[in-house]
Amino acid sequence: MQQWIVPIAFILLGFLGGLIGEKVFFKKLREFVIEKQIPGGDIIFTALHRMTFFWFLLAGFSGAFLYSSLNINNDIKIILQKIITSLLLYSATLVLARLTAGFVNLFIQRTEGIPASLISNLAKITVLGLGILILLQTVGVQITPIVTSLGVVGLAVGFALQDTLANLFSGFYLIISKQIRTGDYIKLDDGYEGYITDITWRNTNIKEIKNNIIIVPNSRLASTIFTNYHLPVKAITLTMDIGIGYESDLEQVERVTLEVAKEVMQEISPELIENEPIIRFHTFNDFSIDFRLSMRVKEYFDQQIGKHLLIKKLHKRYQQEGIQIPFPIRDVYIHNHSESSHLDFN
């Protein structure tokens, strides 16, 4: 019975040390880092979540194994030593993978337009893969045959998963070429449109204005025709065709319309106010003189609110200025032998 006292004591010490480290020191240190707003502190503590307890417990088992007076077969000792080493290396690899993914996400958040999930998952998988290879090499497993076998298996899997790999590489192509970025507003040739929210290893997620998510395979998006309304810049030109009566003073119409357009720009796009709105008369229509108003707004979606405000404000201002927006009118003339009469149908 005395032979078990030291191993049990080490295991209990490891267990208690893990509890104290996790519940007291780790918690206090986290509160300090959050209070001081240390950059990346939350990422580090998320990566180390539960690992403090696990490492203390592992140290307890390791101490119990090393300082035990129990008679243990050498083969069993080697196996136990490899298990402890493997657990330690795997947990360290897992922490490093979490740290890598977290800091990649932090960097991406500071870099406009780069999708987070695809890059961070790739970084995490890379670190895990390298860590597992190092782990196998450490415990005495020859990794050269494994790497060779993985190459052969990879070719077979590549043929079996052609669509998946096509989507994966198409996603990288879209990111590297910067044809689309997260936050961009795009419209596909089949009519789907919305904001890019993320590019995963398989799909691109597009959020519609009505809050639905459209899932588009990366390979399809890379080969289709689409319009990116945020390239080369987000600012876009709003155009609206307007008609006024033939009796209107066109100089007055131009002045009033430009004043209203500037008022709307000041309300929705004040940073673009140096871009003067313009109007161009272009058609003597059947019942109106038509012109086109052009003005700059911040992005594609602002066209809707811009047109909404323009119609309201122009209608009110035209009424105040006596400018008529005509109804459709046709004059019909009827001739007979004795007299002609003129009927006006409105």
Coordinates of C-alpha atoms in Angstrom, one line a residue:
M1 CA 0.0 0.0 0.0
Q2 CA 2.9 2.4 0.8
Q3 CA 4.0 2.0 -2.9
W4 CA 0.8 3.8 -4.0
I5 CA 1.1 6.8 -1.7
V6 CA 3.6 8.8 -3.8
P7 CA 1.8 8.2 -7.2
I8 CA -1.6 9.1 -5.7
A9 CA -0.1 12.2 -4.0
F10 CA 1.4 13.4 -7.3
I11 CA -1.9 12.9 -9.1
L12 CA -3.9 14.7 -6.4
L13 CA -1.4 17.6 -6.4
G14 CA -1.7 17.8 -10.2
F15 CA -5.5 17.8 -9.9
L16 CA -5.6 20.4 -7.2
G17 CA -3.0 22.5 -8.9
G18 CA -5.1 22.4 -12.1
L19 CA -8.2 23.5 -10.3
I20 CA -6.4 26.4 -8.5
G21 CA -4.7 27.4 -11.7
E22 CA -7.9 27.4 -13.7
K23 CA -10.3 28.8 -11.2
V24 CA -8.1 31.4 -9.5
F25 CA -4.8 32.4 -11.2
F26 CA -6.1 32.0 -14.7
K27 CA -9.3 33.8 -14.0
K28 CA -7.6 36.7 -12.2
L29 CA -5.0 37.0 -15.0
R30 CA -7.8 37.1 -17.6
E31 CA -9.7 39.8 -15.8
F32 CA -6.4 41.9 -15.6
V33 CA -5.8 41.5 -19.4
I34 CA -9.4 42.4 -20.3
E35 CA -9.3 45.5 -17.9
K36 CA -6.0 46.7 -19.5
Q37 CA -7.3 45.9 -23.0
I38 CA -4.1 44.1 -24.0
P39 CA -4.3 43.3 -27.7
G40 CA -4.7 39.6 -28.4
G41 CA -5.3 38.8 -24.7
D42 CA -8.7 37.3 -25.3
I43 CA -7.3 35.1 -28.1
I44 CA -4.6 33.8 -25.8
F45 CA -7.0 32.9 -23.0
T46 CA -9.5 31.3 -25.4
A47 CA -6.7 29.1 -26.8
L48 CA -5.6 28.2 -23.2
H49 CA -9.2 27.4 -22.1
R50 CA -9.1 24.2 -19.9
M51 CA -5.5 23.6 -20.9
T52 CA -4.1 24.8 -17.5
F53 CA -6.0 22.1 -15.7
F54 CA -5.1 19.5 -18.2
W55 CA -1.3 20.3 -18.1
F56 CA -1.3 20.3 -14.3
L57 CA -3.0 16.9 -14.3
L58 CA -0.7 15.6 -16.9
A59 CA 2.3 16.8 -14.8
G60 CA 0.8 14.9 -11.8
F61 CA 0.6 11.7 -13.7
S62 CA 4.1 12.3 -15.1
G63 CA 5.5 12.8 -11.5
A64 CA 3.6 9.7 -10.3
F65 CA 5.2 7.7 -13.1
L66 CA 8.7 9.0 -12.7
Y67 CA 9.0 8.8 -8.8
S68 CA 6.9 5.8 -8.3
S69 CA 8.5 2.8 -6.5
L70 CA 6.1 0.4 -8.2
N71 CA 7.6 -2.4 -10.2
I72 CA 6.5 -1.7 -13.7
N73 CA 7.6 -3.6 -16.8
N74 CA 10.0 -1.6 -19.1
D75 CA 7.7 -2.0 -22.1
I76 CA 4.8 -0.6 -20.1
K77 CA 7.0 2.3 -18.9
I78 CA 7.9 3.1 -22.5
I79 CA 4.3 3.0 -23.6
L80 CA 3.2 5.2 -20.7
Q81 CA 6.0 7.7 -21.4
K82 CA 5.0 7.9 -25.1
I83 CA 1.3 8.4 -24.1
I84 CA 2.2 11.3 -21.8
T85 CA 4.5 12.8 -24.4
S86 CA 1.9 12.4 -27.1
L87 CA -0.8 14.1 -24.9
L88 CA 1.5 17.0 -24.1
L89 CA 2.5 17.5 -27.7
Y90 CA -1.0 17.3 -29.0
S91 CA -2.4 19.7 -26.4
A92 CA 0.5 22.2 -27.2
T93 CA -0.3 21.8 -31.0
L94 CA -4.0 22.4 -30.3
V95 CA -3.2 25.6 -28.4
L96 CA -0.8 26.8 -31.1
A97 CA -3.4 26.1 -33.8
R98 CA -6.0 28.1 -31.8
L99 CA -3.6 30.9 -31.4
T100 CA -2.8 30.9 -35.1
A101 CA -6.4 30.9 -36.1
G102 CA -7.2 33.7 -33.6
F103 CA -4.4 36.0 -34.6
V104 CA -5.2 35.4 -38.3
N105 CA -8.8 36.4 -37.6
L106 CA -7.6 39.5 -35.7
F107 CA -5.4 40.5 -38.6
I108 CA -8.2 39.9 -41.1
Q109 CA -10.6 42.0 -39.1
R110 CA -8.1 44.9 -39.5
T111 CA -7.7 44.2 -43.2
E112 CA -10.8 45.3 -45.1
G113 CA -12.4 42.8 -47.5
I114 CA -10.5 39.5 -46.7
P115 CA -12.8 36.6 -45.7
A116 CA -12.0 35.2 -42.3
S117 CA -13.1 31.6 -42.3
L118 CA -11.2 30.2 -45.3
I119 CA -7.8 31.7 -44.3
S120 CA -8.1 31.0 -40.6
N121 CA -9.2 27.4 -41.1
L122 CA -6.4 26.8 -43.5
A123 CA -3.8 28.2 -41.0
K124 CA -5.3 26.1 -38.2
I125 CA -5.3 22.9 -40.3
T126 CA -1.7 23.6 -41.4
V127 CA -0.5 24.0 -37.8
L128 CA -2.4 20.8 -36.7
G129 CA -1.0 18.8 -39.5
L130 CA 2.6 19.9 -38.8
G131 CA 2.1 19.3 -35.1
I132 CA 0.8 15.8 -35.6
L133 CA 3.8 14.9 -37.9
I134 CA 6.2 16.2 -35.2
L135 CA 4.3 14.2 -32.6
L136 CA 4.6 11.0 -34.6
Q137 CA 8.3 11.7 -35.2
T138 CA 8.8 12.3 -31.5
V139 CA 7.2 9.0 -30.3
G140 CA 9.3 7.1 -32.8
V141 CA 7.0 6.7 -35.8
Q142 CA 8.7 7.0 -39.1
I143 CA 6.8 9.8 -41.0
T144 CA 8.5 9.4 -44.4
P145 CA 6.3 6.4 -45.4
I146 CA 3.3 8.2 -44.0
V147 CA 4.0 11.3 -46.1
T148 CA 4.6 9.2 -49.2
S149 CA 1.3 7.3 -48.5
L150 CA -0.5 10.5 -48.0
G151 CA 0.7 11.7 -51.4
V152 CA -0.7 8.6 -53.1
V153 CA -3.9 8.8 -51.1
G154 CA -4.1 12.5 -51.9
L155 CA -4.1 11.8 -55.6
A156 CA -6.9 9.3 -55.3
V157 CA -8.9 11.6 -53.0
G158 CA -8.2 14.5 -55.5
F159 CA -9.9 12.6 -58.3
A160 CA -12.8 11.6 -56.1
L161 CA -13.3 15.1 -54.7
Q162 CA -12.8 17.1 -57.9
D163 CA -15.8 19.4 -57.2
T164 CA -14.7 20.1 -53.6
L165 CA -11.1 20.9 -54.7
A166 CA -12.4 23.0 -57.5
N167 CA -14.5 25.1 -55.0
L168 CA -11.5 25.3 -52.7
F169 CA -9.1 26.6 -55.3
S170 CA -11.8 28.9 -56.8
G171 CA -12.2 30.4 -53.3
F172 CA -8.5 31.1 -53.1
Y173 CA -8.5 32.6 -56.7
L174 CA -11.4 34.9 -55.8
I175 CA -9.5 36.1 -52.7
I176 CA -6.1 36.5 -54.3
S177 CA -7.5 38.3 -57.4
K178 CA -9.6 40.6 -55.2
Q179 CA -12.5 40.4 -57.5
I180 CA -14.8 40.2 -54.5
R181 CA -14.3 41.0 -50.9
T182 CA -16.4 40.6 -47.8
G183 CA -18.8 43.5 -47.6
D184 CA -18.9 44.0 -51.4
Y185 CA -22.3 44.3 -53.0
I186 CA -22.5 42.1 -56.1
K187 CA -25.2 41.1 -58.7
L188 CA -25.0 37.8 -60.5
D189 CA -26.0 37.4 -64.1
D190 CA -29.0 35.2 -63.0
G191 CA -30.4 38.1 -60.9
Y192 CA -29.2 37.2 -57.4
E193 CA -27.7 40.1 -55.6
G194 CA -26.5 41.1 -52.1
Y195 CA -23.6 41.7 -49.8
I196 CA -20.7 39.2 -49.5
T197 CA -20.6 38.0 -45.9
D198 CA -18.0 35.2 -46.1
I199 CA -16.0 32.9 -48.5
T200 CA -15.6 29.4 -47.1
W201 CA -13.6 26.5 -48.4
R202 CA -16.7 25.5 -50.5
N203 CA -19.2 28.3 -50.8
T204 CA -19.6 32.1 -51.0
N205 CA -22.3 33.5 -48.8
I206 CA -24.3 36.4 -50.2
K207 CA -26.8 38.2 -47.9
E208 CA -29.8 39.7 -49.7
I209 CA -31.3 43.0 -48.7
K210 CA -34.3 41.1 -47.3
N211 CA -31.9 39.3 -45.0
N212 CA -31.8 35.9 -46.7
I213 CA -28.5 34.1 -47.4
I214 CA -27.7 32.9 -50.9
I215 CA -25.2 30.0 -51.0
V216 CA -23.1 30.0 -54.2
P217 CA -20.4 27.4 -54.9
N218 CA -17.0 29.1 -55.3
S219 CA -16.4 27.4 -58.7
R220 CA -19.6 28.8 -60.1
L221 CA -19.0 32.3 -58.9
A222 CA -15.4 32.2 -60.3
S223 CA -16.8 31.3 -63.8
T224 CA -20.0 33.4 -63.9
I225 CA -20.5 37.0 -65.0
F226 CA -21.3 39.3 -62.1
T227 CA -21.2 43.0 -61.3
N228 CA -19.3 44.2 -58.2
Y229 CA -20.8 47.6 -57.2
H230 CA -18.0 48.3 -54.8
L231 CA -15.2 48.1 -57.3
P232 CA -13.2 50.1 -58.1
V233 CA -14.9 52.3 -55.3
K234 CA -18.1 52.0 -53.3
A235 CA -19.4 55.4 -54.4
I236 CA -21.9 55.1 -57.3
T237 CA -23.8 57.4 -59.6
L238 CA -27.6 57.6 -59.0
T239 CA -29.5 58.5 -62.1
M240 CA -33.2 59.3 -62.4
D241 CA -35.3 60.4 -65.4
I242 CA -37.8 63.2 -64.8
G243 CA -40.3 65.0 -67.0
I244 CA -41.7 68.5 -66.7
G245 CA -44.4 70.4 -68.6
Y246 CA -43.7 72.4 -71.8
E247 CA -44.7 75.6 -70.2
S248 CA -42.0 75.3 -67.5
D249 CA -39.0 77.7 -67.4
L250 CA -36.1 75.3 -68.0
E251 CA -33.5 77.5 -66.3
Q252 CA -35.7 77.6 -63.2
V253 CA -36.2 73.8 -63.4
E254 CA -32.4 73.2 -63.6
R255 CA -31.7 75.5 -60.6
V256 CA -34.4 74.1 -58.3
T257 CA -33.6 70.5 -59.2
L258 CA -29.9 71.0 -58.5
E259 CA -30.7 72.6 -55.1
V260 CA -32.9 69.7 -54.1
A261 CA -30.2 67.2 -55.3
K262 CA -27.5 68.9 -53.2
E263 CA -29.9 68.9 -50.2
V264 CA -30.4 65.1 -50.6
M265 CA -26.6 64.5 -51.0
Q266 CA -25.9 66.5 -47.9
E267 CA -28.3 64.3 -46.0
I268 CA -27.2 60.8 -47.2
S269 CA -23.7 61.4 -48.6
P270 CA -22.1 64.5 -47.1
E271 CA -18.6 63.3 -47.8
L272 CA -19.4 63.4 -51.6
I273 CA -20.9 66.9 -51.7
E274 CA -17.9 68.2 -53.7
N275 CA -19.2 66.1 -56.6
E276 CA -21.7 68.4 -58.1
P277 CA -25.0 66.8 -59.3
I278 CA -25.8 67.4 -62.9
I279 CA -28.9 67.4 -65.1
R280 CA -29.1 67.0 -68.9
F281 CA -32.3 67.7 -70.9
H282 CA -32.5 65.0 -73.6
T283 CA -36.0 64.5 -75.0
F284 CA -39.0 66.5 -76.3
N285 CA -41.6 63.8 -75.3
D286 CA -45.3 63.6 -76.2
F287 CA -46.4 65.5 -73.1
S288 CA -43.2 66.5 -71.3
I289 CA -39.6 67.7 -71.6
D290 CA -37.5 65.0 -70.1
F291 CA -34.1 65.3 -68.4
R292 CA -31.8 63.0 -66.5
L293 CA -30.5 63.9 -63.0
S294 CA -27.2 62.3 -61.9
M295 CA -25.7 62.5 -58.4
R296 CA -23.1 60.5 -56.4
V297 CA -24.1 58.4 -53.4
K298 CA -21.9 56.3 -51.0
E299 CA -22.8 52.9 -52.2
Y300 CA -25.2 50.8 -54.3
F301 CA -28.0 50.4 -51.6
D302 CA -28.0 54.2 -51.0
Q303 CA -29.7 54.6 -54.5
Q304 CA -33.0 53.5 -53.0
I305 CA -33.1 56.0 -50.2
G306 CA -31.7 58.6 -52.5
K307 CA -34.5 58.2 -55.0
H308 CA -37.1 58.1 -52.2
L309 CA -35.9 61.4 -50.8
L310 CA -35.6 63.0 -54.3
I311 CA -39.1 62.2 -55.3
K312 CA -40.5 63.5 -52.0
K313 CA -38.5 66.7 -52.0
L314 CA -38.8 67.4 -55.7
H315 CA -42.6 67.0 -55.6
K316 CA -42.9 69.4 -52.7
R317 CA -40.5 72.0 -54.2
Y318 CA -42.0 71.8 -57.7
Q319 CA -45.4 72.6 -56.2
Q320 CA -44.0 75.5 -54.3
E321 CA -42.2 76.9 -57.4
G322 CA -45.2 76.2 -59.7
I323 CA -43.4 73.7 -61.9
Q324 CA -45.8 71.2 -63.4
I325 CA -45.2 67.4 -63.7
P326 CA -47.7 66.7 -66.5
F327 CA -50.2 63.9 -66.7
P328 CA -50.2 62.0 -70.1
I329 CA -52.3 64.1 -72.5
R330 CA -53.5 63.5 -76.1
D331 CA -55.3 66.0 -78.3
V332 CA -57.8 64.5 -80.8
Y333 CA -59.0 66.5 -83.8
I334 CA -62.2 65.5 -85.7
H335 CA -62.9 67.1 -89.1
N336 CA -66.2 67.0 -91.1
H337 CA -67.4 68.9 -94.2
S338 CA -69.3 71.6 -92.4
E339 CA -67.1 72.4 -89.4
S340 CA -64.3 71.1 -87.3
S341 CA -64.4 70.7 -83.6
H342 CA -61.5 70.3 -81.1
L343 CA -61.9 67.8 -78.3
D344 CA -59.4 67.7 -75.5
F345 CA -59.2 64.4 -73.7
N346 CA -57.2 64.5 -70.5

